[in-house]
Amino acid sequence: YENVAFAMEANGRSDEEVAENVPQALALVDLEDKAWNFPHELSGGEKQ
């Protein structure tokens, strides 16, 4: 979640926009169930 949110925050998105759009972005790549995992907890394919 935080890695995706960071990019949005760096582009000036509001907290409300980030909270709304991060789950949508994760759903696009079928990773919504991994939102709070650390990078080392993801498989190689999920990291890509």
mmCIF file of C-alpha atoms in Angstrom:
data_model
loop_
_atom_site.group_PDB
_atom_site.id
_atom_site.type_symbol
_atom_site.label_atom_id
_atom_site.label_comp_id
_atom_site.label_asym_id
_atom_site.label_seq_id
_atom_site.Cartn_x
_atom_site.Cartn_y
_atom_site.Cartn_z
ATOM 1 C CA TYR A 1 0.000 0.000 0.000
ATOM 2 C CA GLU A 2 2.634 2.502 1.063
ATOM 3 C CA ASN A 3 4.787 2.089 -2.065
ATOM 4 C CA VAL A 4 1.802 2.772 -4.311
ATOM 5 C CA ALA A 5 0.612 5.637 -2.109
ATOM 6 C CA PHE A 6 4.078 7.223 -2.138
ATOM 7 C CA ALA A 7 3.989 7.747 -5.902
ATOM 8 C CA MET A 8 0.554 9.333 -5.696
ATOM 9 C CA GLU A 9 1.540 11.580 -2.794
ATOM 10 C CA ALA A 10 4.702 12.639 -4.638
ATOM 11 C CA ASN A 11 2.469 13.759 -7.501
ATOM 12 C CA GLY A 12 0.452 15.981 -5.169
ATOM 13 C CA ARG A 13 -2.647 13.852 -4.717
ATOM 14 C CA SER A 14 -4.733 14.546 -1.618
ATOM 15 C CA ASP A 15 -5.014 11.981 1.172
ATOM 16 C CA GLU A 16 -8.589 11.302 0.092
ATOM 17 C CA GLU A 17 -7.535 10.635 -3.504
ATOM 18 C CA VAL A 18 -4.750 8.344 -2.351
ATOM 19 C CA ALA A 19 -7.071 6.367 -0.070
ATOM 20 C CA GLU A 20 -9.529 5.944 -2.938
ATOM 21 C CA ASN A 21 -7.051 5.187 -5.721
ATOM 22 C CA VAL A 22 -4.511 2.868 -4.081
ATOM 23 C CA PRO A 23 -6.980 -0.035 -3.754
ATOM 24 C CA GLN A 24 -8.062 0.506 -7.361
ATOM 25 C CA ALA A 25 -4.456 0.454 -8.573
ATOM 26 C CA LEU A 26 -3.714 -2.717 -6.627
ATOM 27 C CA ALA A 27 -6.863 -4.352 -8.018
ATOM 28 C CA LEU A 28 -5.704 -3.623 -11.573
ATOM 29 C CA VAL A 29 -2.685 -5.861 -11.007
ATOM 30 C CA ASP A 30 -4.553 -8.372 -8.810
ATOM 31 C CA LEU A 31 -2.556 -7.508 -5.670
ATOM 32 C CA GLU A 32 -5.259 -6.091 -3.415
ATOM 33 C CA ASP A 33 -4.810 -8.993 -0.991
ATOM 34 C CA LYS A 34 -1.096 -8.138 -0.721
ATOM 35 C CA ALA A 35 -1.591 -4.441 0.073
ATOM 36 C CA TRP A 36 0.153 -4.589 3.452
ATOM 37 C CA ASN A 37 2.861 -7.127 2.601
ATOM 38 C CA PHE A 38 6.501 -6.091 2.610
ATOM 39 C CA PRO A 39 8.392 -6.442 -0.691
ATOM 40 C CA HIS A 40 10.407 -9.411 0.597
ATOM 41 C CA GLU A 41 7.109 -11.227 1.215
ATOM 42 C CA LEU A 42 6.093 -11.077 -2.457
ATOM 43 C CA SER A 43 7.031 -13.609 -5.118
ATOM 44 C CA GLY A 44 9.293 -12.595 -7.980
ATOM 45 C CA GLY A 45 6.339 -12.236 -10.334
ATOM 46 C CA GLU A 46 4.392 -10.120 -7.860
ATOM 47 C CA LYS A 47 7.365 -7.789 -7.467
ATOM 48 C CA GLN A 48 7.446 -7.134 -11.201
#
